[in-house]
Amino acid sequence: MATTMQLDVVSAEESLFSGAVQELIAPGSMGDLGIMPRHSQLITTLKAGELKYKTDDGEVSLFVAGGVMEVQPSMVTILADTAVRSEDLDEQTAKDAQKRAENALEGKDPEDLDYEAIKAELDAAKAQIEMIHRIGNTLR
Amino acid sequence: MAGLKEIRSQIGSIQNTKKITKAMEMVAASKMRRARERMDASRPYADKMRQVVSHMALGKLEYKHSFVKKRETVKRVGYIVISSDRGLCGGLNTNLFKKTFQDIADWKEQNVEVDIAVFGSKALSTFRRFGVVAEATGLGDKPGVSDMVGTIKVMLDAYEEGRIDRLFLVENEFVNSMTQTPRVTQMIPIVAAEMEEIEYHWDYIYEPESKEVIDVLMDRYIESLVYQGVVENIACEMSARMVAMKSATDNAGDMIDKLKLKYNKARQAAITQEISEIVSGAAAVA
């Protein structure tokens, strides 16, 4: 029996996962992070991307965009701004979101207040599409 | 004895009132269900957030956010009061305000001034005379965090700039659909939720810088607390209204029953009188 840690993934709307995992890979804002049980305390902001974790039943992946991850030796808490189960990801919706964000960005001054927010939205949409493709490839 | 006609019109008007209260009860019941779903959905986030932040309050961190540092002297405190926008929900708001007044009176006794920010127009009209520094009303049944950020920021800025030394949140706690209790919690400085162990001697590894991460986290934390409070308050409001309207409907039913009895008695008395008049009239003729 491998050592495990408690993982909780919550977004403002719902609780997506709560249970024991053997390891996880999270999209930290400074790069992806692999976390194993008894990791030292760590706290990081997250960027849009794929969150993978290994449970006794196999590997699961979620899409998260923005938020904070707190790591304690025996538990990991992910407070995501947005989180979507990979089976709920929809390429068309993501593409629409990307279009919208791109249109909104056009002709916008980078100094503008909204710029950062729209940019983040665009990145989230791109990361979602990328993840859909990756999952699609492994399935095929 | 009241005239038959008056009693009849009285019954009519109570019946109309009963229809309205019945309808309000049903509307509140269905809104409550949705409000509770929203409340339950946002609870895990707020709980986890509280957990993370209480870890932070216990650890030995290189960067202490101003929300974690305790201030020794308290000259002025801030209150965020969450109430409903509409009335007709029993004693929900009254109980909450009573509790707030008590707290304010306690602070005043210690010569501490109080600043108030309010959510909901009921609180606004009640606390106006105390000087409300920020307000947000008409949030509707589905409030978004973005509607609240402005009001919250006023209080947080006041704290950062040292105008207030403590910040409290006053809200209704949803115990179950029959019971809601007012609750006052200290938001800043943050008090560790549960002391699991005696002080830790560790610090986090930060990515990126400690200040950036913690600032983001603290803002989110306060926002999630207030958001949770507002969402919970809506569920409280709806269930309080449902209960209040149910008892109003029941009372209207009782009143109608009593009036009907009175009406029947009056009608019977009128008939009896008429008969006795006819009989005595006939006897006089004969």
Short mmCIF file of C-alpha atoms in Angstrom, two decimals:
data_model
loop_
_atom_site.label_atom_id
_atom_site.label_comp_id
_atom_site.label_asym_id
_atom_site.label_seq_id
_atom_site.Cartn_x
_atom_site.Cartn_y
_atom_site.Cartn_z
CA MET A 1 0.00 0.00 0.00
CA ALA A 2 1.61 3.20 -1.16
CA THR A 3 1.65 6.23 1.10
CA THR A 4 -1.06 8.68 0.28
CA MET A 5 -2.03 12.25 1.09
CA GLN A 6 -5.39 13.93 1.33
CA LEU A 7 -6.26 16.03 -1.72
CA ASP A 8 -9.14 18.51 -1.84
CA VAL A 9 -9.97 20.36 -5.01
CA VAL A 10 -12.60 23.07 -4.62
CA SER A 11 -13.78 25.89 -6.84
CA ALA A 12 -16.11 28.69 -5.77
CA GLU A 13 -19.01 26.73 -7.30
CA GLU A 14 -18.38 23.20 -6.13
CA SER A 15 -16.12 20.64 -4.56
CA LEU A 16 -14.56 18.58 -7.35
CA PHE A 17 -12.48 16.04 -5.52
CA SER A 18 -11.76 14.99 -1.98
CA GLY A 19 -9.84 11.86 -1.21
CA ALA A 20 -6.50 10.07 -0.92
CA VAL A 21 -3.99 10.37 -3.75
CA GLN A 22 -0.50 8.94 -4.29
CA GLU A 23 0.88 11.83 -6.27
CA LEU A 24 -0.24 14.85 -8.20
CA ILE A 25 1.01 17.21 -10.88
CA ALA A 26 -0.27 20.78 -10.73
CA PRO A 27 0.18 23.76 -13.07
CA GLY A 28 1.97 26.23 -10.80
CA SER A 29 2.38 29.77 -12.08
CA MET A 30 6.16 29.25 -12.19
CA GLY A 31 5.91 25.85 -13.89
CA ASP A 32 4.40 22.45 -13.30
CA LEU A 33 4.87 20.93 -9.88
CA GLY A 34 4.90 17.26 -8.95
CA ILE A 35 3.85 16.65 -5.36
CA MET A 36 4.35 13.42 -3.45
CA PRO A 37 3.23 12.65 0.10
CA ARG A 38 5.34 14.27 2.87
CA HIS A 39 6.24 17.18 0.66
CA SER A 40 7.39 20.15 2.65
CA GLN A 41 4.96 23.04 3.11
CA LEU A 42 4.50 24.97 -0.08
CA ILE A 43 2.10 27.58 -1.30
CA THR A 44 1.77 28.72 -4.88
CA THR A 45 -0.57 30.43 -7.27
CA LEU A 46 -1.84 28.43 -10.19
CA LYS A 47 -2.13 29.16 -13.88
CA ALA A 48 -4.52 27.59 -16.35
CA GLY A 49 -3.67 24.02 -17.12
CA GLU A 50 -4.06 20.37 -16.33
CA LEU A 51 -4.09 18.98 -12.81
CA LYS A 52 -3.30 15.26 -12.71
CA TYR A 53 -3.48 13.02 -9.70
CA LYS A 54 -3.04 9.31 -9.10
CA THR A 55 -5.49 7.47 -6.87
CA ASP A 56 -5.82 3.76 -6.15
CA ASP A 57 -8.26 3.59 -9.05
CA GLY A 58 -5.87 5.10 -11.57
CA GLU A 59 -5.00 8.50 -12.95
CA VAL A 60 -7.52 11.34 -13.13
CA SER A 61 -7.11 14.75 -14.66
CA LEU A 62 -8.93 18.03 -14.12
CA PHE A 63 -8.69 21.39 -15.77
CA VAL A 64 -7.98 24.28 -13.42
CA ALA A 65 -7.55 27.98 -14.19
CA GLY A 66 -6.13 30.30 -11.59
CA GLY A 67 -6.26 29.94 -7.85
CA VAL A 68 -4.00 28.90 -5.02
CA MET A 69 -2.53 25.57 -3.96
CA GLU A 70 -1.44 24.87 -0.41
CA VAL A 71 0.72 21.84 0.32
CA GLN A 72 1.10 20.39 3.79
CA PRO A 73 3.00 17.13 4.41
CA SER A 74 -0.15 15.03 4.62
CA MET A 75 -2.60 17.12 2.66
CA VAL A 76 -2.95 19.31 -0.40
CA THR A 77 -5.67 21.89 -0.87
CA ILE A 78 -6.39 23.45 -4.23
CA LEU A 79 -8.57 26.56 -4.22
CA ALA A 80 -9.28 27.01 -7.90
CA ASP A 81 -10.95 30.02 -9.49
CA THR A 82 -12.32 27.72 -12.16
CA ALA A 83 -12.12 23.96 -12.33
CA VAL A 84 -13.67 21.56 -14.83
CA ARG A 85 -13.66 17.79 -14.92
CA SER A 86 -11.90 16.62 -18.06
CA GLU A 87 -14.95 14.71 -19.27
CA ASP A 88 -16.92 17.98 -19.06
CA LEU A 89 -14.43 19.88 -21.18
CA ASP A 90 -15.92 20.99 -24.45
CA GLU A 91 -13.70 21.99 -27.34
CA GLN A 92 -16.31 24.14 -29.01
CA THR A 93 -17.02 26.17 -25.86
CA ALA A 94 -13.30 26.63 -25.31
CA LYS A 95 -12.79 27.74 -28.91
CA ASP A 96 -15.66 30.19 -28.63
CA ALA A 97 -14.12 31.57 -25.45
CA GLN A 98 -10.78 31.94 -27.22
CA LYS A 99 -12.40 33.81 -30.12
CA ARG A 100 -14.23 36.12 -27.75
CA ALA A 101 -11.09 36.89 -25.79
CA GLU A 102 -9.05 37.47 -28.95
CA ASN A 103 -11.66 39.85 -30.32
CA ALA A 104 -11.77 41.69 -27.03
CA LEU A 105 -8.00 42.03 -27.00
CA GLU A 106 -7.84 43.47 -30.48
CA GLY A 107 -7.05 47.15 -30.44
CA LYS A 108 -6.78 47.15 -26.66
CA ASP A 109 -4.01 49.04 -24.98
CA PRO A 110 -1.82 46.68 -22.93
CA GLU A 111 -1.94 49.30 -20.18
CA ASP A 112 -5.71 48.92 -20.00
CA LEU A 113 -7.24 47.64 -16.78
CA ASP A 114 -9.14 44.80 -18.45
CA TYR A 115 -6.15 43.70 -20.47
CA GLU A 116 -4.74 41.39 -17.81
CA ALA A 117 -8.14 39.82 -17.13
CA ILE A 118 -8.87 39.14 -20.79
CA LYS A 119 -5.36 37.84 -21.32
CA ALA A 120 -5.87 35.39 -18.49
CA GLU A 121 -9.16 34.30 -20.04
CA LEU A 122 -7.44 33.75 -23.37
CA ASP A 123 -4.68 31.70 -21.76
CA ALA A 124 -7.28 29.62 -19.96
CA ALA A 125 -9.12 28.90 -23.20
CA LYS A 126 -5.89 27.99 -25.00
CA ALA A 127 -4.80 25.69 -22.20
CA GLN A 128 -8.20 24.01 -22.28
CA ILE A 129 -7.99 23.34 -26.00
CA GLU A 130 -4.48 22.01 -25.65
CA MET A 131 -5.56 19.68 -22.90
CA ILE A 132 -8.52 18.41 -24.91
CA HIS A 133 -6.17 17.55 -27.75
CA ARG A 134 -3.76 15.77 -25.47
CA ILE A 135 -6.47 13.68 -23.86
CA GLY A 136 -7.97 12.95 -27.25
CA ASN A 137 -4.59 11.67 -28.50
CA THR A 138 -4.02 9.33 -25.61
CA LEU A 139 -7.49 7.88 -26.07
CA ARG A 140 -6.96 7.15 -29.71
CA MET B 1 -74.02 43.34 17.31
CA ALA B 2 -71.96 43.82 14.18
CA GLY B 3 -73.93 43.95 10.97
CA LEU B 4 -73.93 40.92 8.73
CA LYS B 5 -72.59 42.89 5.84
CA GLU B 6 -69.57 44.18 7.77
CA ILE B 7 -68.63 40.71 8.90
CA ARG B 8 -68.93 39.44 5.35
CA SER B 9 -66.64 42.08 3.92
CA GLN B 10 -64.17 41.46 6.76
CA ILE B 11 -64.05 37.79 5.84
CA GLY B 12 -63.54 38.73 2.22
CA SER B 13 -60.58 40.96 2.92
CA ILE B 14 -58.91 38.39 5.20
CA GLN B 15 -59.36 35.80 2.50
CA ASN B 16 -57.53 38.04 0.06
CA THR B 17 -54.69 38.54 2.51
CA LYS B 18 -54.52 34.81 3.04
CA LYS B 19 -54.18 34.23 -0.69
CA ILE B 20 -51.26 36.63 -0.83
CA THR B 21 -49.44 35.17 2.16
CA LYS B 22 -50.00 31.67 0.79
CA ALA B 23 -48.50 32.68 -2.55
CA MET B 24 -45.54 34.35 -0.83
CA GLU B 25 -44.98 31.24 1.23
CA MET B 26 -44.79 29.09 -1.87
CA VAL B 27 -42.50 31.49 -3.70
CA ALA B 28 -40.20 31.66 -0.68
CA ALA B 29 -40.16 27.87 -0.40
CA SER B 30 -39.01 27.39 -3.97
CA LYS B 31 -36.46 30.22 -3.74
CA MET B 32 -35.15 28.75 -0.52
CA ARG B 33 -34.41 25.46 -2.19
CA ARG B 34 -32.30 27.19 -4.81
CA ALA B 35 -30.63 29.46 -2.28
CA ARG B 36 -29.69 26.46 -0.16
CA GLU B 37 -28.17 24.71 -3.15
CA ARG B 38 -26.05 27.76 -3.84
CA MET B 39 -25.07 27.98 -0.20
CA ASP B 40 -24.07 24.32 -0.03
CA ALA B 41 -22.12 24.63 -3.27
CA SER B 42 -20.01 27.52 -2.04
CA ARG B 43 -19.41 26.05 1.40
CA PRO B 44 -16.50 23.68 0.59
CA TYR B 45 -14.49 26.55 -0.89
CA ALA B 46 -15.03 28.76 2.13
CA ASP B 47 -14.24 25.91 4.53
CA LYS B 48 -11.02 24.97 2.74
CA MET B 49 -10.04 28.60 2.50
CA ARG B 50 -10.53 28.99 6.23
CA GLN B 51 -8.41 25.91 6.82
CA VAL B 52 -5.53 27.16 4.67
CA VAL B 53 -5.61 30.57 6.27
CA SER B 54 -5.64 29.15 9.78
CA HIS B 55 -2.56 27.10 8.85
CA MET B 56 -0.93 30.34 7.83
CA ALA B 57 -1.87 32.03 11.07
CA LEU B 58 -0.13 29.25 12.98
CA GLY B 59 3.07 28.91 10.96
CA LYS B 60 6.24 30.95 11.28
CA LEU B 61 6.05 32.89 8.05
CA GLU B 62 8.74 35.20 6.69
CA TYR B 63 6.12 37.66 5.49
CA LYS B 64 3.36 38.52 7.90
CA HIS B 65 0.39 39.98 6.12
CA SER B 66 -1.15 42.90 7.98
CA PHE B 67 -4.37 40.87 8.36
CA VAL B 68 -2.54 38.39 10.57
CA LYS B 69 -0.82 40.86 12.89
CA LYS B 70 -2.73 41.73 16.03
CA ARG B 71 -2.90 45.36 17.01
CA GLU B 72 -2.54 46.06 20.71
CA THR B 73 -4.67 49.15 20.98
CA VAL B 74 -8.14 49.30 19.51
CA LYS B 75 -9.44 52.77 18.79
CA ARG B 76 -11.97 52.08 16.08
CA VAL B 77 -13.57 48.90 14.80
CA GLY B 78 -15.35 48.05 11.58
CA TYR B 79 -18.49 46.01 11.12
CA ILE B 80 -19.84 44.45 7.96
CA VAL B 81 -23.54 43.77 8.48
CA ILE B 82 -25.34 41.47 6.08
CA SER B 83 -29.12 41.79 5.96
CA SER B 84 -31.90 41.16 3.49
CA ASP B 85 -33.20 43.70 0.99
CA ARG B 86 -36.84 43.04 1.74
CA GLY B 87 -38.89 42.64 4.88
CA LEU B 88 -41.71 40.26 5.77
CA CYS B 89 -39.29 37.64 6.95
CA GLY B 90 -40.15 37.41 10.63
CA GLY B 91 -37.58 38.45 13.18
CA LEU B 92 -34.59 37.66 10.99
CA ASN B 93 -33.25 41.18 10.53
CA THR B 94 -34.47 42.45 13.90
CA ASN B 95 -32.58 39.76 15.79
CA LEU B 96 -29.46 40.42 13.76
CA PHE B 97 -29.62 44.17 14.39
CA LYS B 98 -30.26 43.65 18.09
CA LYS B 99 -27.08 41.63 18.32
CA THR B 100 -25.16 44.26 16.37
CA PHE B 101 -26.47 47.06 18.60
CA GLN B 102 -25.35 45.13 21.66
CA ASP B 103 -21.86 44.77 20.24
CA ILE B 104 -21.69 48.41 19.25
CA ALA B 105 -22.83 49.43 22.73
CA ASP B 106 -20.08 47.27 24.25
CA TRP B 107 -17.44 48.97 22.10
CA LYS B 108 -18.81 52.43 22.87
CA GLU B 109 -18.46 51.67 26.57
CA GLN B 110 -14.75 51.15 26.00
CA ASN B 111 -14.61 54.42 24.06
CA VAL B 112 -14.12 52.66 20.76
CA GLU B 113 -15.67 54.16 17.65
CA VAL B 114 -17.51 51.98 15.16
CA ASP B 115 -17.59 52.10 11.35
CA ILE B 116 -20.25 50.14 9.54
CA ALA B 117 -20.52 48.74 6.04
CA VAL B 118 -23.80 47.14 5.07
CA PHE B 119 -25.21 44.66 2.60
CA GLY B 120 -28.96 44.84 2.05
CA SER B 121 -31.28 47.82 2.27
CA LYS B 122 -32.77 46.79 5.62
CA ALA B 123 -29.42 47.22 7.31
CA LEU B 124 -28.83 50.45 5.41
CA SER B 125 -31.99 52.08 6.73
CA THR B 126 -31.33 50.85 10.28
CA PHE B 127 -27.69 51.85 10.55
CA ARG B 128 -27.84 55.04 8.55
CA ARG B 129 -27.83 57.17 11.70
CA PHE B 130 -24.62 55.47 12.90
CA GLY B 131 -22.79 56.56 9.79
CA VAL B 132 -22.51 53.89 7.12
CA VAL B 133 -19.19 54.08 5.27
CA ALA B 134 -20.01 51.65 2.47
CA GLU B 135 -23.07 49.84 1.24
CA ALA B 136 -24.26 47.39 -1.38
CA THR B 137 -27.97 46.87 -1.83
CA GLY B 138 -30.23 45.16 -4.33
CA LEU B 139 -27.91 42.22 -4.88
CA GLY B 140 -30.83 39.99 -5.85
CA ASP B 141 -31.14 36.26 -5.35
CA LYS B 142 -27.99 35.39 -7.25
CA PRO B 143 -25.27 37.74 -6.02
CA GLY B 144 -21.87 37.71 -7.68
CA VAL B 145 -18.59 38.33 -5.89
CA SER B 146 -17.95 41.24 -8.23
CA ASP B 147 -20.95 43.13 -6.76
CA MET B 148 -19.42 42.95 -3.31
CA VAL B 149 -15.76 43.63 -3.96
CA GLY B 150 -16.14 47.41 -3.82
CA THR B 151 -17.79 47.48 -0.42
CA ILE B 152 -15.35 44.96 0.99
CA LYS B 153 -12.41 46.96 -0.34
CA VAL B 154 -13.50 50.08 1.52
CA MET B 155 -13.23 48.22 4.81
CA LEU B 156 -9.99 46.44 3.92
CA ASP B 157 -8.39 49.71 2.89
CA ALA B 158 -9.57 51.27 6.13
CA TYR B 159 -7.82 48.47 7.97
CA GLU B 160 -4.61 48.71 5.95
CA GLU B 161 -4.46 52.45 6.53
CA GLY B 162 -5.06 51.97 10.23
CA ARG B 163 -8.40 53.74 10.40
CA ILE B 164 -9.94 50.64 11.92
CA ASP B 165 -8.14 48.09 14.06
CA ARG B 166 -10.55 45.21 13.81
CA LEU B 167 -13.13 44.05 11.34
CA PHE B 168 -16.16 41.98 12.22
CA LEU B 169 -18.76 40.26 10.09
CA VAL B 170 -22.37 40.08 11.28
CA GLU B 171 -24.54 37.59 9.46
CA ASN B 172 -27.29 35.06 9.94
CA GLU B 173 -26.25 31.48 10.32
CA PHE B 174 -28.46 28.94 8.61
CA VAL B 175 -29.01 26.21 11.20
CA ASN B 176 -32.01 24.64 9.50
CA SER B 177 -35.08 25.91 7.72
CA MET B 178 -36.79 26.69 11.04
CA THR B 179 -33.84 28.23 12.88
CA GLN B 180 -31.49 31.03 11.92
CA THR B 181 -29.20 32.57 14.46
CA PRO B 182 -27.28 35.84 14.20
CA ARG B 183 -23.52 35.42 14.43
CA VAL B 184 -20.66 37.85 14.83
CA THR B 185 -17.23 36.71 13.67
CA GLN B 186 -13.93 38.52 13.73
CA MET B 187 -12.56 38.65 10.20
CA ILE B 188 -9.39 40.66 10.71
CA PRO B 189 -7.03 40.16 12.37
CA ILE B 190 -7.44 36.53 11.48
CA VAL B 191 -7.83 34.20 14.41
CA ALA B 192 -6.80 30.59 13.90
CA ALA B 193 -9.93 28.47 13.58
CA GLU B 194 -8.72 25.56 15.66
CA MET B 195 -5.47 25.17 17.49
CA GLU B 196 -4.55 21.67 16.37
CA GLU B 197 -1.05 21.71 17.78
CA ILE B 198 1.07 24.15 19.64
CA GLU B 199 2.86 26.60 17.43
CA TYR B 200 4.50 25.25 14.31
CA HIS B 201 8.03 26.15 13.34
CA TRP B 202 7.91 25.88 9.62
CA ASP B 203 7.55 28.22 6.70
CA TYR B 204 6.19 27.69 3.25
CA ILE B 205 8.13 27.41 0.04
CA TYR B 206 6.65 30.21 -2.04
CA GLU B 207 6.10 30.39 -5.75
CA PRO B 208 6.35 33.18 -6.84
CA GLU B 209 7.23 35.58 -3.98
CA SER B 210 5.70 35.20 -0.53
CA LYS B 211 4.09 38.63 -0.59
CA GLU B 212 2.39 38.09 -3.94
CA VAL B 213 0.93 34.71 -3.04
CA ILE B 214 -0.24 35.77 0.40
CA ASP B 215 -1.80 39.01 -0.82
CA VAL B 216 -3.81 37.08 -3.40
CA LEU B 217 -4.84 34.53 -0.83
CA MET B 218 -5.88 37.08 1.79
CA ASP B 219 -8.08 39.02 -0.62
CA ARG B 220 -9.72 35.82 -1.78
CA TYR B 221 -10.19 34.74 1.80
CA ILE B 222 -12.07 37.86 2.86
CA GLU B 223 -14.10 37.85 -0.34
CA SER B 224 -15.07 34.24 0.15
CA LEU B 225 -16.10 34.91 3.75
CA VAL B 226 -18.37 37.77 2.78
CA TYR B 227 -19.71 35.97 -0.27
CA GLN B 228 -20.52 32.94 1.84
CA GLY B 229 -22.23 35.24 4.35
CA VAL B 230 -24.37 36.89 1.71
CA VAL B 231 -25.37 33.60 0.10
CA GLU B 232 -26.17 32.10 3.46
CA ASN B 233 -28.20 35.15 4.39
CA ILE B 234 -30.37 34.72 1.31
CA ALA B 235 -31.12 31.15 2.30
CA CYS B 236 -31.94 32.41 5.81
CA GLU B 237 -34.16 35.16 4.45
CA MET B 238 -36.14 32.79 2.26
CA SER B 239 -36.68 30.20 4.95
CA ALA B 240 -37.56 32.86 7.54
CA ARG B 241 -40.05 34.33 5.11
CA MET B 242 -41.49 30.94 4.35
CA VAL B 243 -42.06 30.26 8.06
CA ALA B 244 -43.44 33.76 8.70
CA MET B 245 -45.82 33.52 5.76
CA LYS B 246 -46.92 30.05 6.77
CA SER B 247 -47.92 31.25 10.23
CA ALA B 248 -49.60 34.30 8.69
CA THR B 249 -51.61 32.01 6.43
CA ASP B 250 -52.56 29.81 9.40
CA ASN B 251 -53.57 32.84 11.43
CA ALA B 252 -55.69 34.16 8.59
CA GLY B 253 -57.42 30.76 8.44
CA ASP B 254 -58.15 30.90 12.18
CA MET B 255 -59.53 34.42 11.88
CA ILE B 256 -61.76 33.41 9.01
CA ASP B 257 -63.11 30.46 11.02
CA LYS B 258 -63.88 32.69 13.97
CA LEU B 259 -65.54 35.31 11.82
CA LYS B 260 -67.61 32.68 10.04
CA LEU B 261 -68.87 31.44 13.39
CA LYS B 262 -69.71 34.98 14.38
CA TYR B 263 -71.41 35.55 11.04
CA ASN B 264 -73.54 32.42 11.38
CA LYS B 265 -74.53 33.36 14.93
CA ALA B 266 -75.49 36.84 13.82
CA ARG B 267 -77.52 35.47 10.95
CA GLN B 268 -79.28 33.01 13.26
CA ALA B 269 -80.03 35.80 15.73
CA ALA B 270 -81.51 37.93 12.96
CA ILE B 271 -83.76 35.07 11.82
CA THR B 272 -84.86 34.32 15.38
CA GLN B 273 -85.68 37.96 15.92
CA GLU B 274 -87.68 38.11 12.71
CA ILE B 275 -89.71 35.05 13.64
CA SER B 276 -90.46 36.34 17.10
CA GLU B 277 -91.56 39.66 15.61
CA ILE B 278 -93.90 37.92 13.15
CA VAL B 279 -95.30 35.67 15.88
CA SER B 280 -95.89 38.51 18.29
CA GLY B 281 -97.39 40.60 15.45
CA ALA B 282 -99.79 37.76 14.57
CA ALA B 283 -100.71 37.35 18.23
CA ALA B 284 -101.53 41.06 18.49
CA VAL B 285 -103.82 40.88 15.46
CA ALA B 286 -105.61 37.78 16.68
#
